[in-house]
Short mmCIF file of C-alpha atoms in Angstrom, two decimals:
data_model
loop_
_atom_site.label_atom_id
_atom_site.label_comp_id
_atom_site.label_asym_id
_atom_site.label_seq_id
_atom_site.Cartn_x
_atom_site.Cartn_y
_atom_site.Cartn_z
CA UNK P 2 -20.70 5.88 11.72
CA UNK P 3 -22.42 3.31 14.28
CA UNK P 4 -21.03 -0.36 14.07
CA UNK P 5 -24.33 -1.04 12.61
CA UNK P 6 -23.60 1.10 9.52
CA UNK P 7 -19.54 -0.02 9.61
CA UNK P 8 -21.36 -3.21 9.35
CA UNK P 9 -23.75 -2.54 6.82
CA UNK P 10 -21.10 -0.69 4.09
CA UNK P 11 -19.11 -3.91 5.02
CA UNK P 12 -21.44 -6.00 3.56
CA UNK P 13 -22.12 -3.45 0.47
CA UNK P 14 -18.59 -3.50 -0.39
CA UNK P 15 -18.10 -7.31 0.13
CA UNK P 16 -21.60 -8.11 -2.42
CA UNK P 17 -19.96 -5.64 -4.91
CA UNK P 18 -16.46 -7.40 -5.02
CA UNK P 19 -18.45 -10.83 -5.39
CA UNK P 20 -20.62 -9.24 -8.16
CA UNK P 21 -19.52 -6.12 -10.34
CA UNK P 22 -16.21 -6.19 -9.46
CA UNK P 23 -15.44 -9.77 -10.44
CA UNK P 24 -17.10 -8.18 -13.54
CA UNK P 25 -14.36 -5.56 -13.77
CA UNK P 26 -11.37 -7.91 -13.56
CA UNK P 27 -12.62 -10.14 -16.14
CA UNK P 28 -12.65 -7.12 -18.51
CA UNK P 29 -9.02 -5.94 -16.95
CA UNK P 30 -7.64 -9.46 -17.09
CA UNK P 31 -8.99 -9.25 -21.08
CA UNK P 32 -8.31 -5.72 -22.05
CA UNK P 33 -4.85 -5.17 -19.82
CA UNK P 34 -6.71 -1.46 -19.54
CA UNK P 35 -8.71 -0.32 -16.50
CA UNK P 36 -12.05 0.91 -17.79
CA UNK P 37 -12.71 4.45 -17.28
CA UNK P 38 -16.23 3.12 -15.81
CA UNK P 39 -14.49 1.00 -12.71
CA UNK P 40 -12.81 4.83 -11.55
CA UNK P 41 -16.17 6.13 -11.86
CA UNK P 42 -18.30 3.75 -10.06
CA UNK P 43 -15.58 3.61 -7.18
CA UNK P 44 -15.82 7.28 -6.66
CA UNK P 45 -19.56 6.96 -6.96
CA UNK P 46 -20.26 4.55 -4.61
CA UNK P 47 -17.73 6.66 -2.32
CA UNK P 48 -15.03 3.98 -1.75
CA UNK P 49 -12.42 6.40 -3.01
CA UNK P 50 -12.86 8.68 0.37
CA UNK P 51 -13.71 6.24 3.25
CA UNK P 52 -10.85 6.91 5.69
CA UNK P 53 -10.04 10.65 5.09
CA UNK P 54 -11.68 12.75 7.63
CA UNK P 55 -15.11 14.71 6.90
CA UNK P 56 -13.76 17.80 7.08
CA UNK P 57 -11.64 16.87 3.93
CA UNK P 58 -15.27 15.48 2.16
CA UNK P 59 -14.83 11.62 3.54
CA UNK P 60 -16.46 9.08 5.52
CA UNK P 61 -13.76 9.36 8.83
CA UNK P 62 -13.52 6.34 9.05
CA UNK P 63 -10.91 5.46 11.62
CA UNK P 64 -7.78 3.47 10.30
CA UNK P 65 -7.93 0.24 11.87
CA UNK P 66 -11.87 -0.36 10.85
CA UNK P 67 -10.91 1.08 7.27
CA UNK P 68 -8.24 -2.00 7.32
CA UNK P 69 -11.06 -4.09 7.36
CA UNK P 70 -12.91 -2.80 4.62
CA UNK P 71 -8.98 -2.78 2.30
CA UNK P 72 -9.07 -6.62 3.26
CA UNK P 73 -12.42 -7.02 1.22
CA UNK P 74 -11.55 -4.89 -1.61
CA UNK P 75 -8.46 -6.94 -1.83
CA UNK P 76 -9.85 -10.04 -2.94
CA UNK P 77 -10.88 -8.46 -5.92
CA UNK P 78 -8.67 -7.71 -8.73
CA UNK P 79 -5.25 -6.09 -7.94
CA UNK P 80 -6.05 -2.56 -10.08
CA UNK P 81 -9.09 -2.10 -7.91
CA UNK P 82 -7.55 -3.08 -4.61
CA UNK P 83 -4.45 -0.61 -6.49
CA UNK P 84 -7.08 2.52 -6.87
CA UNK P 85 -8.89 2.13 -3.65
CA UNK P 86 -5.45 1.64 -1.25
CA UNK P 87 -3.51 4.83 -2.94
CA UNK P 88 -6.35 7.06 -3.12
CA UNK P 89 -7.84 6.65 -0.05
CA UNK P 90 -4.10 7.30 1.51
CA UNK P 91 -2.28 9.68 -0.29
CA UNK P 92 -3.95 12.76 1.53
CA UNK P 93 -2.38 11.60 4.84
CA UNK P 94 0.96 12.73 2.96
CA UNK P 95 -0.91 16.07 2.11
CA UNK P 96 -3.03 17.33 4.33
CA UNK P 97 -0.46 18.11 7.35
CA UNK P 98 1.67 20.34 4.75
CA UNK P 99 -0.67 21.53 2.62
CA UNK P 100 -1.24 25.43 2.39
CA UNK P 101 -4.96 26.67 2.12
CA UNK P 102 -4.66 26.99 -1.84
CA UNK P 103 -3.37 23.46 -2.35
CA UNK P 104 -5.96 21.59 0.35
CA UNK P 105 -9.03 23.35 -2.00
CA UNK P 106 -7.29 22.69 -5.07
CA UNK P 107 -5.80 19.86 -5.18
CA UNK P 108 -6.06 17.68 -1.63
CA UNK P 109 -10.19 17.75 -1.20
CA UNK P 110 -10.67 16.79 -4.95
CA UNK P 111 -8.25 14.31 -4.70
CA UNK P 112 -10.27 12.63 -1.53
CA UNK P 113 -13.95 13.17 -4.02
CA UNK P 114 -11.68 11.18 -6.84
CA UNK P 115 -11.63 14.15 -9.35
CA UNK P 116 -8.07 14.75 -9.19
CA UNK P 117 -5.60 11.69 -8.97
CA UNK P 118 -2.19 12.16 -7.19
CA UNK P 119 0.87 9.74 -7.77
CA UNK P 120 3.43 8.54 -4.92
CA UNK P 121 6.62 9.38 -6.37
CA UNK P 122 9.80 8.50 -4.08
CA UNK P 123 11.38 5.23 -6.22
CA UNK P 124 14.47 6.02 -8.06
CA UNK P 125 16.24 3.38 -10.34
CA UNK P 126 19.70 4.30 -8.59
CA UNK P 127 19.06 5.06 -5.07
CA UNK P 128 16.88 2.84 -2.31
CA UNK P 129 13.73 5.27 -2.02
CA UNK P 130 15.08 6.96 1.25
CA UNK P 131 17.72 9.48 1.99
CA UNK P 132 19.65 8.39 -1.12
CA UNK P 133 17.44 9.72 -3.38
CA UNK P 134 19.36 11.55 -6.36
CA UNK P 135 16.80 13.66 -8.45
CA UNK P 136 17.49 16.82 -7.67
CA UNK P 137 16.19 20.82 -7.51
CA UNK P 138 17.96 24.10 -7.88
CA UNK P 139 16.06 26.98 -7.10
CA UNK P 140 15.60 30.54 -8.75
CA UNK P 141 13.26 33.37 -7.87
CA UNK P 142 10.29 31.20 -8.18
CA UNK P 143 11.21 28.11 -9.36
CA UNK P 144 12.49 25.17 -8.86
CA UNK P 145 14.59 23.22 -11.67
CA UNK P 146 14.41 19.44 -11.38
CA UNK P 147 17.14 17.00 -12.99
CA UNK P 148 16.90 13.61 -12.49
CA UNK P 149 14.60 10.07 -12.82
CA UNK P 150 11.72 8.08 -10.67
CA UNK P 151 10.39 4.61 -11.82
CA UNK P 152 7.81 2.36 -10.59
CA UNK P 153 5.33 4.88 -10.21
CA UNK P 154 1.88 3.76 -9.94
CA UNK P 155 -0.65 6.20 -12.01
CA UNK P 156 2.83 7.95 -13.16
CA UNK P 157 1.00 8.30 -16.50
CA UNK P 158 -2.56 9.36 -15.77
CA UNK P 159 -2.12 11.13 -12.76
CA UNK P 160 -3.02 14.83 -12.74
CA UNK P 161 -0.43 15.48 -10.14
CA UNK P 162 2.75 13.73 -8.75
CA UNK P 163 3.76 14.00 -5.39
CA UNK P 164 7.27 13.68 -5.57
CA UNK P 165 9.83 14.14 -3.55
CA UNK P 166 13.17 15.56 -4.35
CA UNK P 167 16.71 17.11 -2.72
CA UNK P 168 18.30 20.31 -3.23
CA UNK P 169 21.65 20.47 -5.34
CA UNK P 170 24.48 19.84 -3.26
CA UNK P 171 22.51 18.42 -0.04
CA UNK P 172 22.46 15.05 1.37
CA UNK P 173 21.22 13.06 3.66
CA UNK P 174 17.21 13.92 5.10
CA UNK P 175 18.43 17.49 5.33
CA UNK P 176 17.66 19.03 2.00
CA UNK P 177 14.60 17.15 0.78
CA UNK P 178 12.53 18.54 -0.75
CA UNK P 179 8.21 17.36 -1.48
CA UNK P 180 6.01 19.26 -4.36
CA UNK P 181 2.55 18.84 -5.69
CA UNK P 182 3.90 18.94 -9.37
CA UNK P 183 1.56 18.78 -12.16
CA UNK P 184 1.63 16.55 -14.86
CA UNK P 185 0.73 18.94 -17.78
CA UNK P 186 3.46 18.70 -20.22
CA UNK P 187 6.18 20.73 -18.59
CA UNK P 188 8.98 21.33 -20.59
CA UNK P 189 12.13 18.86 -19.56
CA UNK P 190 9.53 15.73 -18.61
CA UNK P 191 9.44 12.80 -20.25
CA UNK P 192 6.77 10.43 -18.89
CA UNK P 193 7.27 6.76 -20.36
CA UNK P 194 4.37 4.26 -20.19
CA UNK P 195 5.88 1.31 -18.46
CA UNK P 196 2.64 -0.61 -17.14
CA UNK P 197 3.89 -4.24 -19.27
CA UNK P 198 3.51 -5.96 -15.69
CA UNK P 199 3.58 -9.62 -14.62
CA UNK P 200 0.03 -8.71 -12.27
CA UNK P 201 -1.99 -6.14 -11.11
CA UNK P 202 -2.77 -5.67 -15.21
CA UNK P 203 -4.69 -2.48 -16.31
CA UNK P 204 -2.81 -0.15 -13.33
CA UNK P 205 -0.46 2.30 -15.31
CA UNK P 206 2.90 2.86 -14.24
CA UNK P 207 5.44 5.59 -15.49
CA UNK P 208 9.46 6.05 -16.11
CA UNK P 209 9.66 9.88 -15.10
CA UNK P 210 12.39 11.48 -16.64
CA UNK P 211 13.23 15.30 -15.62
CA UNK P 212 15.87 17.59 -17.50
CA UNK P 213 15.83 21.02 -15.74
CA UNK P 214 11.73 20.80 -15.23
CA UNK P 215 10.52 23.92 -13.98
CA UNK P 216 8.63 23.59 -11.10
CA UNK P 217 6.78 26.77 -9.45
CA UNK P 218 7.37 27.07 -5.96
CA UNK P 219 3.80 27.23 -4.90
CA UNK P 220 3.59 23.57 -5.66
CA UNK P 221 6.23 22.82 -2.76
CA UNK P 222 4.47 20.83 -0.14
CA UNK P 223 5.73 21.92 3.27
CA UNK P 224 9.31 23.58 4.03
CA UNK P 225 12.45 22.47 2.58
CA UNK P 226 14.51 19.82 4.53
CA UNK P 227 10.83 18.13 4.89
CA UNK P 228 10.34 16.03 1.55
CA UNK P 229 11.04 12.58 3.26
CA UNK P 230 8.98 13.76 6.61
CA UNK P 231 6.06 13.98 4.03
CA UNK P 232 6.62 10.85 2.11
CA UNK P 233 7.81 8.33 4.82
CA UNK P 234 5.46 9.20 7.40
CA UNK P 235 2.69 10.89 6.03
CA UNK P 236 2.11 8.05 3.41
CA UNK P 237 4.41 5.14 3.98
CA UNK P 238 4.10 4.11 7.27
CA UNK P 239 0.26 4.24 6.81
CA UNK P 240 0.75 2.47 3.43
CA UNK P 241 2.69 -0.16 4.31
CA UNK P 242 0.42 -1.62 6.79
CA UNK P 243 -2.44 -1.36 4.16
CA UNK P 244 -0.56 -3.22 1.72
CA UNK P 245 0.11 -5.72 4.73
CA UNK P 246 -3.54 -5.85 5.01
CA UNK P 247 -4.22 -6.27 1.39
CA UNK P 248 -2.39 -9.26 1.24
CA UNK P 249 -4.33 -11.02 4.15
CA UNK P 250 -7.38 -10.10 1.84
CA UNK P 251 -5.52 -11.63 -1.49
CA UNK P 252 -4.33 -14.54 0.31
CA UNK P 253 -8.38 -14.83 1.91
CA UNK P 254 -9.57 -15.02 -2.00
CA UNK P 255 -6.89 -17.54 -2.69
CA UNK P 256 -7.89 -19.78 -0.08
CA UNK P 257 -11.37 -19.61 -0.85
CA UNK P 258 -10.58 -20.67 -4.46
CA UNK P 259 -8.47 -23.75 -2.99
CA UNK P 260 -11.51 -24.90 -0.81
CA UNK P 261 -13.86 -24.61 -3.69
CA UNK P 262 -11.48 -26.66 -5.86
CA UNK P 263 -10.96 -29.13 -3.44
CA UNK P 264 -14.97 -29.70 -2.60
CA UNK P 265 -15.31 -30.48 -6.19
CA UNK P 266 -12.16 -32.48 -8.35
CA UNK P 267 -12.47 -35.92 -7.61
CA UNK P 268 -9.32 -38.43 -8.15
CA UNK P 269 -8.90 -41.79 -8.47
CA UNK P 270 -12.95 -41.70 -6.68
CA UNK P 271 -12.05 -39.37 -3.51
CA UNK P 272 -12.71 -35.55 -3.21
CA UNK P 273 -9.41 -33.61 -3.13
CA UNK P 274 -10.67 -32.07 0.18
CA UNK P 275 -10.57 -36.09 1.42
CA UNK P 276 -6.35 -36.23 0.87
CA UNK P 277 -4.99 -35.81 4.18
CA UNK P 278 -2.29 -33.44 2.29
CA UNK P 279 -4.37 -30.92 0.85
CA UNK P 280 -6.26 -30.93 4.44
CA UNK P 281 -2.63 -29.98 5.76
CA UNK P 282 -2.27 -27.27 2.84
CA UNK P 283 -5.97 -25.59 4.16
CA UNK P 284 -5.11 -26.14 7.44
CA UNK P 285 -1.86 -24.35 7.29
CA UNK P 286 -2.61 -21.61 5.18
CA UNK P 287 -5.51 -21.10 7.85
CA UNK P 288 -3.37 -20.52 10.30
CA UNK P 289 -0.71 -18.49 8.69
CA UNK P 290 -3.65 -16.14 7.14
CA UNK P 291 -5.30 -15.64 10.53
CA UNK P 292 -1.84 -14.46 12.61
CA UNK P 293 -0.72 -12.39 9.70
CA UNK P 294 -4.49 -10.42 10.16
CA UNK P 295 -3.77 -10.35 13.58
CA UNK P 296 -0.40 -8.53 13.27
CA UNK P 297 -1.94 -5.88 10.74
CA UNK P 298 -4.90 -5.41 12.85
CA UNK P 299 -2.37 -4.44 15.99
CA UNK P 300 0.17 -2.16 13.71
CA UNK P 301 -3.24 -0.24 12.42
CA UNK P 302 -4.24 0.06 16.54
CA UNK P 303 -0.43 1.44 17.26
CA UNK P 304 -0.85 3.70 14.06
CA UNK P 305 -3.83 4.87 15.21
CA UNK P 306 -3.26 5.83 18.68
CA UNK P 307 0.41 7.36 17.48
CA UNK P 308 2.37 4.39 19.71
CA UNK P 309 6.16 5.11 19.63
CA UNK P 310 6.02 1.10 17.93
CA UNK P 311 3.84 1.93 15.13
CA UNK P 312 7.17 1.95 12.84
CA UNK P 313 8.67 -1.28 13.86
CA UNK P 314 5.02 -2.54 13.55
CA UNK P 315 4.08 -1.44 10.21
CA UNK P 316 7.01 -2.89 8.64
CA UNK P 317 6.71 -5.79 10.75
CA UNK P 318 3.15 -6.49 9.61
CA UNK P 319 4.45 -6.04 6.06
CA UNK P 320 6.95 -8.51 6.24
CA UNK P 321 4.86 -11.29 7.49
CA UNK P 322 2.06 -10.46 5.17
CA UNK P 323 4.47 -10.86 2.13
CA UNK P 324 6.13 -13.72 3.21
CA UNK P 325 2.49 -15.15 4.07
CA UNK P 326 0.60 -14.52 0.75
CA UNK P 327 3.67 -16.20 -0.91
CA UNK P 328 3.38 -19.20 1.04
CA UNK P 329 -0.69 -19.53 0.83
CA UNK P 330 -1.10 -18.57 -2.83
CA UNK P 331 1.47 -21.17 -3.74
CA UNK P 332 -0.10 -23.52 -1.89
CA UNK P 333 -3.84 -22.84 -3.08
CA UNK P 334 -2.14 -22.72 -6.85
CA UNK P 335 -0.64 -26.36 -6.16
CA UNK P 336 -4.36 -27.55 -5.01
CA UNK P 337 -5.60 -26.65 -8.28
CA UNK P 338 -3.02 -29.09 -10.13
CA UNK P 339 -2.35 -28.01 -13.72
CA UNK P 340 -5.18 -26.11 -13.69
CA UNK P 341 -4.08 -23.46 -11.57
CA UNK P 342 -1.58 -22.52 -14.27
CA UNK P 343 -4.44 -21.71 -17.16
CA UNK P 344 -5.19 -18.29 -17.34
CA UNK P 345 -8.98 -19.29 -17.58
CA UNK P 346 -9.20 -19.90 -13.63
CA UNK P 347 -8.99 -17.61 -11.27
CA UNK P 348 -6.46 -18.46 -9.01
CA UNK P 349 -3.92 -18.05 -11.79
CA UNK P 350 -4.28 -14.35 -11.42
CA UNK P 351 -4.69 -14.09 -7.80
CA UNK P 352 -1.11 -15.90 -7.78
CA UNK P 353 0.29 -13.10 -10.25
CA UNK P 354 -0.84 -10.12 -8.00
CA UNK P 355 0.31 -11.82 -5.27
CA UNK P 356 4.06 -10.74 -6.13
CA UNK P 357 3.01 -7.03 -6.13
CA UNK P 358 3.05 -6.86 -2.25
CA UNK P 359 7.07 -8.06 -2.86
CA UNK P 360 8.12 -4.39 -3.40
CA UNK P 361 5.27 -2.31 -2.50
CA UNK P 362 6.43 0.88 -0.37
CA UNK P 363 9.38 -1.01 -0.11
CA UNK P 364 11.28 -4.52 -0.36
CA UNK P 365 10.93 -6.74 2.85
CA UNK P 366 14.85 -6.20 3.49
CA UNK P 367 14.24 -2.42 3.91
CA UNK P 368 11.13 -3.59 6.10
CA UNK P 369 13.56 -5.49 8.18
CA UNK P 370 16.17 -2.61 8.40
CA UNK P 371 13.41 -0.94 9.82
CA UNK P 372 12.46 -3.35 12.66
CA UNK P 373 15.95 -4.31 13.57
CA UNK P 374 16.90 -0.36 13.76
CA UNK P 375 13.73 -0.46 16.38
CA UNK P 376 15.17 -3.37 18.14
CA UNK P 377 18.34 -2.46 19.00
CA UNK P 378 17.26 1.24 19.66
CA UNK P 379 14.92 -0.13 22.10
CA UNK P 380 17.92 -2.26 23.49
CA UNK P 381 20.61 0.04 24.27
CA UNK P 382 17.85 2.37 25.83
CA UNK P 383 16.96 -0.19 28.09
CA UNK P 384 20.76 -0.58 29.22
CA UNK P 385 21.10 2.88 29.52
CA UNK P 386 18.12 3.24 32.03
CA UNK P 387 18.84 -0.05 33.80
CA UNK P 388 23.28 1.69 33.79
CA UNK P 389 21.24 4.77 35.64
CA UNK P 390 19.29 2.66 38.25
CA UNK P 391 20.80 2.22 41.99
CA UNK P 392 21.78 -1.14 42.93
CA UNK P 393 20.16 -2.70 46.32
CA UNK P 394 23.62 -2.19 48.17
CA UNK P 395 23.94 1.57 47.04
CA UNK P 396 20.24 2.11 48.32
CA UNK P 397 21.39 0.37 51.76
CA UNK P 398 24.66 2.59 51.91
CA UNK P 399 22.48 5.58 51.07
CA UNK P 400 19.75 4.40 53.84
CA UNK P 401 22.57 4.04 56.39
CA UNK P 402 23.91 7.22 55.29
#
């Protein structure tokens, strides 16, 4: 694709969240269902398969351009920034670990948008990482899964979960275990609608429930020991920074509503845009939206080009996208006065989504975990080198020598 065309899907997307999509959320926000028409016109006008690579049926575009085009989407309604983020990542998880039969079957048709695939790594008792208690057992050709996941996004419609799992009596990363596991009514699965949610209305989201499910083992996804390989870097780390990136885009919209508010309410005879404090509200959420892009931009570059960084950063850029979207939504609410709290305007919804990013792929103290366990890594490595280094008076000794 030449800049020219990056350029001109850009602007496509950007006229269609402006037009039809604002469409869509007011029949989401109305409903609390996601019309089975918004699924279909996404995967239509191919905005279901824009980063995965052609040979997989997308556009290839690379990450840190398809960034871009996640910021736009995300200043549309949070269930179509929700179906455009997740299914234009999840085959990053797949592809890698994917045998022949499961990349025709299940990973290319998931990229076209005719077979949805659920992330499925949060657990109600365990912190979404090596704690993770659901378990398998395996016999002959099965697997036999006990245990429970929550929070999953399109747990309910999905035709597949990709969930990840630890064999009995393992713990720790060694032992994990990641499947392709259908959701057909298996015997031992409960799936419980659980999609009540404060924003990001008309997305479903599941309770999974698993008794001694029988799982074939031609749905395991790569060797045993390598479930949280798959899910943590094949999706997360990817993830994270588009969810960083789709808060920059939330917090873009909410802005946008602020300035248009403040052109046009009037008080006591002066435009709101007049009051020297809402020019420091603008002004401030200006700046805070424009370094958090910045950030995201560079963790998608270090992604990208595989930098040993691209950890610390994507967390990093998640963390000050959260914290950022908090601090400009509330302030572009506050602009609208009492208005901003009616569900009629816009920016009351925009200020509901806004909480998603919160504990998306993972809280920001997990994201900070993350970039301290970088920091100090990076710390006593650089002692370590600088402990092996000779000192000017050994290199004179050794010189005299």
């Amino acid at each position: 694709m030449t800049e020219d065309e990056f350029q001109e899907l850009k602007a496509e997307i950007t006229a269609w969240v402006e037009g039809p999509g604002e469409e869509f959320a007011e029949r989401i926000e109305a409903t609390g269902v996601v019309p089975p028409d918004l699924f279909e016109t996404l995967r239509e006008r191919g905005y279901l398969s824009l980063a995965a690579p052609e040979r997989l049926g997308g556009r290839g575009i690379p990450f840190s351009r398809y960034l871009e085009l996640m910021e736009v989407f995300s200043r549309s309604h949070g269930s179509v920034r929700m179906l455009v983020h997740v299914i234009n990542g999840t085959w990053r998880a797949m592809e890698p670990y994917a045998t022949p039969e499961q990349l025709e079957r299940i990973v290319k048709p998931s990229v076209a948008g005719e077979v949805l695939v659920a992330f499925t790594l949060t657990e109600a008792t365990a912190g979404t990482g090596a704690d993770i208690r659901t378990t398998v057992r395996r016999e002959g050709d099965t697997y036999y899964m006990t245990g429970e996941k929550h929070l999953i996004t399109f747990g309910v419609k999905c035709d597949y979960w990709l969930i990840t799992a630890r064999l009995e009596g393992t713990s720790g990363n060694e032992g994990t275990v990641e499947f392709l596991m259908p959701n057909s009514g298996l015997p031992g699965v409960e799936v419980i609608d659980d999609s009540d949610t404060m924003g990001i209305r008309g997305t479903d989201h599941a309770i999974l429930r698993f008794q001694d499910a029988p799982v074939p083992a031609s749905a395991r996804l790569g060797e045993e020991g390598q479930g949280l390989e798959v899910a943590l870097g094949g999706f997360l780390l990817p993830s994270r920074i588009s969810v960083a990136m789709s808060c920059v885009g939330l917090a873009e919209r909410a802005q946008q509503l602020a300035v248009e508010y403040a052109l046009k309410r009037e008080t006591f005879g002066k435009r709101l845009a007049e009051r020297p404090v809402i020019q420091q509200y603008l002004a401030e959420n200006y700046a805070d939206i424009a370094a958090a892009r910045a950030l995201v931009l560079e963790a998608g570059r270090a992604y990208e080009e595989g930098r040993p960084d691209a950890a610390a950063l994507s967390s990093a850029s998640k963390m000050v996208a959260v914290d950022m979207i908090g601090r400009v939504t509330d302030k572009a609410l506050q602009v609208h006065g009492g208005q901003g709290y009616w569900h009629r305007n816009a920016i009351e919804r925009v200020y509901r989504d806004a909480r998603a990013p919160r504990f998306e792929e993972g809280t920001n103290e997990i994201q900070k975990t993350v970039v301290a366990r970088h920091v100090l890594t990076e710390a006593v490595a650089a002692r370590a080198a600088a402990s092996t280094q000779p000192t000017d008076t050994q290199e004179k000794a050794e010189d005299r020598a």
